[in-house]
PDB file of C-alpha atoms in Angstrom:
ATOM      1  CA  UNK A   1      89.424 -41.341 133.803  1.00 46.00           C
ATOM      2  CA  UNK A   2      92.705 -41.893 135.634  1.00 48.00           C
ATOM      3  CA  UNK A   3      92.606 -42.677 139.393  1.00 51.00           C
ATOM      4  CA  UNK A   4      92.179 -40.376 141.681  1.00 56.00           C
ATOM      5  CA  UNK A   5      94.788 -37.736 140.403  1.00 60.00           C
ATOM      6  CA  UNK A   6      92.226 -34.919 139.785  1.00 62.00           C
ATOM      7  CA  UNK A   7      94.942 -33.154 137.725  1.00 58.00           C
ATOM      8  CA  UNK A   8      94.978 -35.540 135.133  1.00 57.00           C
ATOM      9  CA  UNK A   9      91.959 -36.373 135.108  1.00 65.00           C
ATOM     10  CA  UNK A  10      91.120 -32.790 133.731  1.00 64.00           C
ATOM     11  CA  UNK A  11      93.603 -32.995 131.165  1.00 61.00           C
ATOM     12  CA  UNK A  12      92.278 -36.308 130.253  1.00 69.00           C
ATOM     13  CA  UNK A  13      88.699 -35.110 130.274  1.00 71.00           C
ATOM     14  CA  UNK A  14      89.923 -31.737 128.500  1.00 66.00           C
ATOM     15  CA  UNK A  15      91.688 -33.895 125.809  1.00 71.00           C
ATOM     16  CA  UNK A  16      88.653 -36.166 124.964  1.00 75.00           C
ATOM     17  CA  UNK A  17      86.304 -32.958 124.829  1.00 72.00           C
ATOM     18  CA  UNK A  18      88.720 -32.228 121.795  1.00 69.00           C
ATOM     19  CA  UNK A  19      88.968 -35.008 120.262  1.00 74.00           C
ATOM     20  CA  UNK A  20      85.330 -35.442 120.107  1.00 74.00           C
ATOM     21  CA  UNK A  21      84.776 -31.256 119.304  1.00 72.00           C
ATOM     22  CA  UNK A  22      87.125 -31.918 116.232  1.00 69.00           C
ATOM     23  CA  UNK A  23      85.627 -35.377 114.863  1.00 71.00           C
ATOM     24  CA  UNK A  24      82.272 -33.428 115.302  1.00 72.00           C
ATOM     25  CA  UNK A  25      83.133 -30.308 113.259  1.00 66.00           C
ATOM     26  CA  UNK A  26      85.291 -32.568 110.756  1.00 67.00           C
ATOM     27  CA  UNK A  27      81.729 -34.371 110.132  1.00 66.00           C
ATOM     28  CA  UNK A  28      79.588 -32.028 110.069  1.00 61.00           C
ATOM     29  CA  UNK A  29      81.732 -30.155 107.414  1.00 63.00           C
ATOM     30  CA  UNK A  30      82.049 -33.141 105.380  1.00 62.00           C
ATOM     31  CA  UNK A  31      78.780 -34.807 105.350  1.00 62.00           C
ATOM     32  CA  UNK A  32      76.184 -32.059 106.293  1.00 61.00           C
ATOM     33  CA  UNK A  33      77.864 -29.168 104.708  1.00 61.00           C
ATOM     34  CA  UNK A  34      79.809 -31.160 102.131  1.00 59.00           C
ATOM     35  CA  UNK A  35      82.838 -29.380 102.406  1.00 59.00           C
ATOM     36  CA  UNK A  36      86.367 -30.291 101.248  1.00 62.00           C
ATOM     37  CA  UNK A  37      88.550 -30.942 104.074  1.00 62.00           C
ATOM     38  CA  UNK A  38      92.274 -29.968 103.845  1.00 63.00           C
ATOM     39  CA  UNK A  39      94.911 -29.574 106.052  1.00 64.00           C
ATOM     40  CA  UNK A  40      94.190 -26.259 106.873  1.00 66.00           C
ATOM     41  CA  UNK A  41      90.663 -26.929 107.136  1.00 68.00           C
ATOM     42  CA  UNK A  42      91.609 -29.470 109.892  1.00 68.00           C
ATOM     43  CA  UNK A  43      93.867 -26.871 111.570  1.00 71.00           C
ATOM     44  CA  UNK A  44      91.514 -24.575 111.667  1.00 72.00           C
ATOM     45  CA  UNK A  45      88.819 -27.129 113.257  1.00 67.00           C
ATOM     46  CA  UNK A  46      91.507 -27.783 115.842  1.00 73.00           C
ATOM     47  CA  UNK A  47      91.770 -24.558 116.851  1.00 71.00           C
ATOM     48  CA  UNK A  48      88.133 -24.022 117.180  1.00 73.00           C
ATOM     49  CA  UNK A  49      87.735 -27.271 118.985  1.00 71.00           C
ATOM     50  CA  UNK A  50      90.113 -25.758 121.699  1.00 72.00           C
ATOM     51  CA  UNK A  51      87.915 -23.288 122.635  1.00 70.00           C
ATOM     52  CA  UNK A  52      85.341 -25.441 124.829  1.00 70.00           C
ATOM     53  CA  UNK A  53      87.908 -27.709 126.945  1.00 70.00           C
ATOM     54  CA  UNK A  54      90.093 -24.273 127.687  1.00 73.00           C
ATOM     55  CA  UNK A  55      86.076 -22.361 129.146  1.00 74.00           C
ATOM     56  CA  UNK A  56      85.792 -25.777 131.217  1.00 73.00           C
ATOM     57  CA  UNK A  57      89.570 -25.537 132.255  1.00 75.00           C
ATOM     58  CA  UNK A  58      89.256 -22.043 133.347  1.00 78.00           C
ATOM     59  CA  UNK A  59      85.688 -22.753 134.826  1.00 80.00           C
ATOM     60  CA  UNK A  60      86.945 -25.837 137.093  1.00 77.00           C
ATOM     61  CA  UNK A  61      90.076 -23.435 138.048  1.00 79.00           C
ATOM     62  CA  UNK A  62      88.441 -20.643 139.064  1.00 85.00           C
ATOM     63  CA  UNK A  63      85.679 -23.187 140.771  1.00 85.00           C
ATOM     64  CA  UNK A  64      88.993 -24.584 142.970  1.00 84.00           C
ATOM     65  CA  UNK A  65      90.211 -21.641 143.729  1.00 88.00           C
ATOM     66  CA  UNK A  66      87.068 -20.795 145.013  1.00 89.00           C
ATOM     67  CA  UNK A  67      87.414 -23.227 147.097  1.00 88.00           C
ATOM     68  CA  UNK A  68      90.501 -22.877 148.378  1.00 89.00           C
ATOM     69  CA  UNK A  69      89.274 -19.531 149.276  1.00 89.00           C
ATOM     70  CA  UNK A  70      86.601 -20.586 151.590  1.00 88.00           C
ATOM     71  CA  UNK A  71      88.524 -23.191 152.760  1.00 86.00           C
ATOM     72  CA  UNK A  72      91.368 -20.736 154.188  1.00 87.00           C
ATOM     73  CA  UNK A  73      88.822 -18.156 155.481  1.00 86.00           C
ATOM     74  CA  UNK A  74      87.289 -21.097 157.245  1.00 83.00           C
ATOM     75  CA  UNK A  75      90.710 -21.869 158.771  1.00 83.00           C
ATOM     76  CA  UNK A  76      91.732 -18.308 159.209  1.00 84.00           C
ATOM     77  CA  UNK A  77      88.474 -17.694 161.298  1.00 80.00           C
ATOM     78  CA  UNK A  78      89.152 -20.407 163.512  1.00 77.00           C
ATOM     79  CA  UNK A  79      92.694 -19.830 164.401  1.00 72.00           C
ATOM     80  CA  UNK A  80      91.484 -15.995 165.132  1.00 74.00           C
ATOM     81  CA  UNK A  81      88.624 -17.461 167.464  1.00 72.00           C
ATOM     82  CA  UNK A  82      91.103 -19.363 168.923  1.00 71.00           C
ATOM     83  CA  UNK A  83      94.134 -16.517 169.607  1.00 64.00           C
ATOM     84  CA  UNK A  84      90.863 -14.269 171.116  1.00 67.00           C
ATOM     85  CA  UNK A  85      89.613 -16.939 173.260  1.00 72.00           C
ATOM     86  CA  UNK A  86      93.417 -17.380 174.290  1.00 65.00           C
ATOM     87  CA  UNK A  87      93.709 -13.888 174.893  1.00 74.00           C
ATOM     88  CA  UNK A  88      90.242 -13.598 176.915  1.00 76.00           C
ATOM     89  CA  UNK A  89      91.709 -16.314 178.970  1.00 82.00           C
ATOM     90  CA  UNK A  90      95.009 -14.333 179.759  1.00 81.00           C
ATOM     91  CA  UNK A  91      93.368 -11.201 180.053  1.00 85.00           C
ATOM     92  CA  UNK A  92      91.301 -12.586 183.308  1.00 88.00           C
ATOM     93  CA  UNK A  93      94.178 -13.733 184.428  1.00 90.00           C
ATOM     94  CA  UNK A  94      94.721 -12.801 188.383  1.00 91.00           C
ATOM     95  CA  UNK A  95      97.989 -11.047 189.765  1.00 92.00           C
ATOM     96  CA  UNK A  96      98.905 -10.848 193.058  1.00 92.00           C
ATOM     97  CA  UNK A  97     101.565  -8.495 194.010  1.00 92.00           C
ATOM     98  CA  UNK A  98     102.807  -8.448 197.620  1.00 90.00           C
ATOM     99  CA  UNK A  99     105.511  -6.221 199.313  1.00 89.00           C
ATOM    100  CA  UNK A 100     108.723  -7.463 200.781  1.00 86.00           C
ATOM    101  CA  UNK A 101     107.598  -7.319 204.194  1.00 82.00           C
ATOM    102  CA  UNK A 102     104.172  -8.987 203.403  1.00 79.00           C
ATOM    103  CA  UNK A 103     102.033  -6.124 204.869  1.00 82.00           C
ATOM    104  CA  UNK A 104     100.909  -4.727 201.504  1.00 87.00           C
ATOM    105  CA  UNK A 105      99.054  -7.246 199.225  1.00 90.00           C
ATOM    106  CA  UNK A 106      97.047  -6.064 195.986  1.00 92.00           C
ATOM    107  CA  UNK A 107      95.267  -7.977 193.862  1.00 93.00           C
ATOM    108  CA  UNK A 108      94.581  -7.380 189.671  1.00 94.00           C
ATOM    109  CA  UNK A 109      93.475  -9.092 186.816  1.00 93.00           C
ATOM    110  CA  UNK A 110      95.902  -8.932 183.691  1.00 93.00           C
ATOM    111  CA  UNK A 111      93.644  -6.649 181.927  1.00 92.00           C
ATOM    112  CA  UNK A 112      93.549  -4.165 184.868  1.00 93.00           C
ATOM    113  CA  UNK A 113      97.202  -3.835 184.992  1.00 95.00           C
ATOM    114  CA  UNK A 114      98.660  -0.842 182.769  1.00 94.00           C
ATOM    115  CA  UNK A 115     102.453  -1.107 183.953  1.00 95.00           C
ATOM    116  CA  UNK A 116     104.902  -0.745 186.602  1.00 95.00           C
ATOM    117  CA  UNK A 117     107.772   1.639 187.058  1.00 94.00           C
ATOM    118  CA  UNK A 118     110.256   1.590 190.298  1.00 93.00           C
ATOM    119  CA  UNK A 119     110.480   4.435 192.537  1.00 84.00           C
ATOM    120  CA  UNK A 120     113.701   3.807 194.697  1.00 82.00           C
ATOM    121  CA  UNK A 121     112.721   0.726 196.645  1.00 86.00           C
ATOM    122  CA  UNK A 122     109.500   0.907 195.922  1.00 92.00           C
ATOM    123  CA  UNK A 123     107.600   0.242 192.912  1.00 94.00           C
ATOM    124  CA  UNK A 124     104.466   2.250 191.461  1.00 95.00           C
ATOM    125  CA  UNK A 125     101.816   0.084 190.060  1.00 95.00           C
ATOM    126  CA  UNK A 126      99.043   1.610 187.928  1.00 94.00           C
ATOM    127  CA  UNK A 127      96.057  -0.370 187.376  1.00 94.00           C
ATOM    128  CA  UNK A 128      92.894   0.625 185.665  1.00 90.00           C
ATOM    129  CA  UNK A 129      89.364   0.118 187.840  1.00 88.00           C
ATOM    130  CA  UNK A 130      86.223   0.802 186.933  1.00 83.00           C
ATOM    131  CA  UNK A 131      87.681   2.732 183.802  1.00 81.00           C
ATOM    132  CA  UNK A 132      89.442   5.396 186.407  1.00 87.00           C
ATOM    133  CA  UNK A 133      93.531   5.030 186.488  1.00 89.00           C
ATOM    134  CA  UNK A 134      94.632   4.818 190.023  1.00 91.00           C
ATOM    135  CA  UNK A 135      98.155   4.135 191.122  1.00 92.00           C
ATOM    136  CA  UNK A 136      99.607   1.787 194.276  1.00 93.00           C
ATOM    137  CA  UNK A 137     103.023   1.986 195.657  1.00 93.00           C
ATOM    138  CA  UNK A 138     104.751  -0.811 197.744  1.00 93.00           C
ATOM    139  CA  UNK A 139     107.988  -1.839 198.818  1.00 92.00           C
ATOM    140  CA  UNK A 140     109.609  -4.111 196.200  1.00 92.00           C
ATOM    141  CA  UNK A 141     111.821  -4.015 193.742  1.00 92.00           C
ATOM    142  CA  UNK A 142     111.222  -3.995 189.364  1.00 92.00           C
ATOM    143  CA  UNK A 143     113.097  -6.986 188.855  1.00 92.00           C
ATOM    144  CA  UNK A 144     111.343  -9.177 191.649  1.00 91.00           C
ATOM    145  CA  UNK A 145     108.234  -7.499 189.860  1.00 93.00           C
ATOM    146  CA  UNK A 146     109.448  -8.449 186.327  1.00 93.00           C
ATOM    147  CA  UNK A 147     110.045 -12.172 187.845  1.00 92.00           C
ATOM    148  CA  UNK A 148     106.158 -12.437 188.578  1.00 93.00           C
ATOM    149  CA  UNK A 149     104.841 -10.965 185.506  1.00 94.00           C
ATOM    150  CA  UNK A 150     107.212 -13.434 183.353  1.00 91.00           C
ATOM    151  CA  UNK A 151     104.249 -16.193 183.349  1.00 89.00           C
ATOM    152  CA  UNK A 152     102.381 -13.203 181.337  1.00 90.00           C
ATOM    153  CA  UNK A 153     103.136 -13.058 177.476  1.00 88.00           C
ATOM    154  CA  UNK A 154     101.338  -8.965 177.778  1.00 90.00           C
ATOM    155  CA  UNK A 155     104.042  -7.578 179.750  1.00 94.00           C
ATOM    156  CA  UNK A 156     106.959  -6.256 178.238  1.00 95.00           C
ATOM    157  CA  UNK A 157     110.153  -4.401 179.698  1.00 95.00           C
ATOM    158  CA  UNK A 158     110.440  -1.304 177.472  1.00 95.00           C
ATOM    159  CA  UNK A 159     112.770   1.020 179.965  1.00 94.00           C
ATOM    160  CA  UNK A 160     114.952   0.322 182.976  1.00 92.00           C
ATOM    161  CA  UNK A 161     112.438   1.408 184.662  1.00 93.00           C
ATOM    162  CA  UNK A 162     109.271   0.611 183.384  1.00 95.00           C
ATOM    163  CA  UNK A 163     106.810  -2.226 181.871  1.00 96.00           C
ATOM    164  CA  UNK A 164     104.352  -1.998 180.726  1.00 96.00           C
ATOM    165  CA  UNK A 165     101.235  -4.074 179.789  1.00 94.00           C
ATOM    166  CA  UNK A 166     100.625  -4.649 175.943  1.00 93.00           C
ATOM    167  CA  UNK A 167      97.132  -4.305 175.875  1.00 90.00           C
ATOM    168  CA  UNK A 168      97.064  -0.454 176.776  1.00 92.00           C
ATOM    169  CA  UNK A 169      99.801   0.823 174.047  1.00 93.00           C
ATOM    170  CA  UNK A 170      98.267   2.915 172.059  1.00 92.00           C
ATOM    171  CA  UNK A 171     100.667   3.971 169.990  1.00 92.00           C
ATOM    172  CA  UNK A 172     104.848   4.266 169.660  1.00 93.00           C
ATOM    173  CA  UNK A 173     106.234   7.423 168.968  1.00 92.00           C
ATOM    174  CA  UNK A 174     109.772   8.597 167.481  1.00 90.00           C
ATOM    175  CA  UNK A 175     111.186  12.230 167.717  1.00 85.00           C
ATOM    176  CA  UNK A 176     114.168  14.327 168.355  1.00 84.00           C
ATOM    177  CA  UNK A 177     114.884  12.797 172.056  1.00 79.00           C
ATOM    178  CA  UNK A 178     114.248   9.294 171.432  1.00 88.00           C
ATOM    179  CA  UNK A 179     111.414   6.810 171.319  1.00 92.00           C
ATOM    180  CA  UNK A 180     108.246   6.940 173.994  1.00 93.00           C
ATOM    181  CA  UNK A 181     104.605   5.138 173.613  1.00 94.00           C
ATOM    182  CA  UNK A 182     101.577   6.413 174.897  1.00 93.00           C
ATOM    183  CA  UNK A 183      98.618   4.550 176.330  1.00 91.00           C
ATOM    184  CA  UNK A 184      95.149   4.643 176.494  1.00 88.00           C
ATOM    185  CA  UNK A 185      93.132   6.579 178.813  1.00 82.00           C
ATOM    186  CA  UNK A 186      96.902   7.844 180.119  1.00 84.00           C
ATOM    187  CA  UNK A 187      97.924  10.888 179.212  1.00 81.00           C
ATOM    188  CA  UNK A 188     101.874  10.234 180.514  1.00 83.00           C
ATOM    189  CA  UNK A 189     104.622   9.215 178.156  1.00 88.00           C
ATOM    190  CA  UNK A 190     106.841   6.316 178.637  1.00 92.00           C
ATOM    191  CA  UNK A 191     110.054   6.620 177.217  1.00 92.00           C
ATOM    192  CA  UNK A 192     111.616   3.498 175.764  1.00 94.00           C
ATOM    193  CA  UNK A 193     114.567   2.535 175.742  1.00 93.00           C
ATOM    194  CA  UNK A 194     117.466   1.464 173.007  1.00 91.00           C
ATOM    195  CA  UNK A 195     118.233  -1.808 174.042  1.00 92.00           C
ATOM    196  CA  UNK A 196     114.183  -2.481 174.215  1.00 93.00           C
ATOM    197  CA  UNK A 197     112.968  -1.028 171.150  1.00 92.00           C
ATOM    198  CA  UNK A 198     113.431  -3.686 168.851  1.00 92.00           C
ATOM    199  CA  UNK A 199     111.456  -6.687 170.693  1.00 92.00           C
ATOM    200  CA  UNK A 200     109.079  -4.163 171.850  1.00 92.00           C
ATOM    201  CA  UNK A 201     108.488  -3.719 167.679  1.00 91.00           C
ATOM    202  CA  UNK A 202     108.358  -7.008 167.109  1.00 91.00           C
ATOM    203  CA  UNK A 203     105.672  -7.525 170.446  1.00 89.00           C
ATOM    204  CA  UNK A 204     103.493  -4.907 168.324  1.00 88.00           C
ATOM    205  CA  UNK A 205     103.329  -6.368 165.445  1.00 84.00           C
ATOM    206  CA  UNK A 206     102.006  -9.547 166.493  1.00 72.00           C
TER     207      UNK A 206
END
């Protein structure tokens, strides 16, 4: 009825489904029931006649929305396939970690990792295998160990000395002596620090 604007072309088809309710009752009240018509005869036909294009309105509304619907569940579902594909891929990600003299080399995926804390000039690395938590110390430093994980979007820095992989939080906790998280299958807090609390919130929540 108009183009291809599908907006008007409801109104359009809405209006003519009046029109043609109203000349309908109008006739059939004057000719087949041979009734006077009056003005407030004709009102009251108009009302009446506004019932069936406002059903169809609603009808093709709720149909669109409908639509929409599916349409954004389709999309939703295939971004989320996407981010867990993504994340599969990261996951199997390998890390090698060596020590400053070379002699110590260990080898993880992402997902094996659960975090790193320093211990003097050495740093302790726990790592999950086989679904037992074991723990690795070699000679290196956090921040040379921070520089390596960078590449990594799971690790985050959450104490001065401490990071920890995102995939193991379990949960964050807040009390009387500040903030720590837990993680899963580990029954050790890590505290978290102040100046780390905020992006580790917003790392969460994503």
């Amino acid at each position: 009825l108009a183009g291809d604007d599908p907006v008007l072309n409801s109104y359009m088809e809405g209006l003519l489904i009046l029109i043609l309710c109203s000349v309908a009752f109008t006739f059939y009240l004057r000719y087949v029931g041979s009734a006077n018509i009056f003005f407030y005869t004709v009102f009251k036909i108009t009302l009446i006649s506004f019932v069936p294009p406002v059903i169809l309105k609603i009808y093709d509304d709720y149909n669109m929305l409908v639509r929409i619907n599916e349409s954004l569940a389709s999309e939703r579902n295939s971004i989320q396939n996407q981010i867990e594909k993504y994340e599969e891929e990261i996951l199997n990600k390998s890390i090698d970690f060596a020590s400053d003299t070379g002699s110590e080399t260990l080898s993880l995926t992402v997902a094996e990792l659960v975090f790193v804390q320093s211990a003097d000039n050495y740093v302790e690395i726990v790592f999950s295998e086989g679904g037992t938590i074991r723990k690795k110390v070699i000679r290196s430093t956090l921040k040379s160990t921070e520089n390596l994980l960078k590449q990594y979007p799971n690790f985050i820095r959450v104490h001065r000395t401490c990071i920890v992989n995102l995939h193991h939080i379990d949960k964050l906790h807040h009390g009387p002596g500040g903030q720590w998280i837990t993680l899963k299958g580990f029954e050790e807090k890590i505290p978290v620090s102040r100046q780390y609390l905020l992006k580790l919130k917003e790392a969460l929540l994503q």
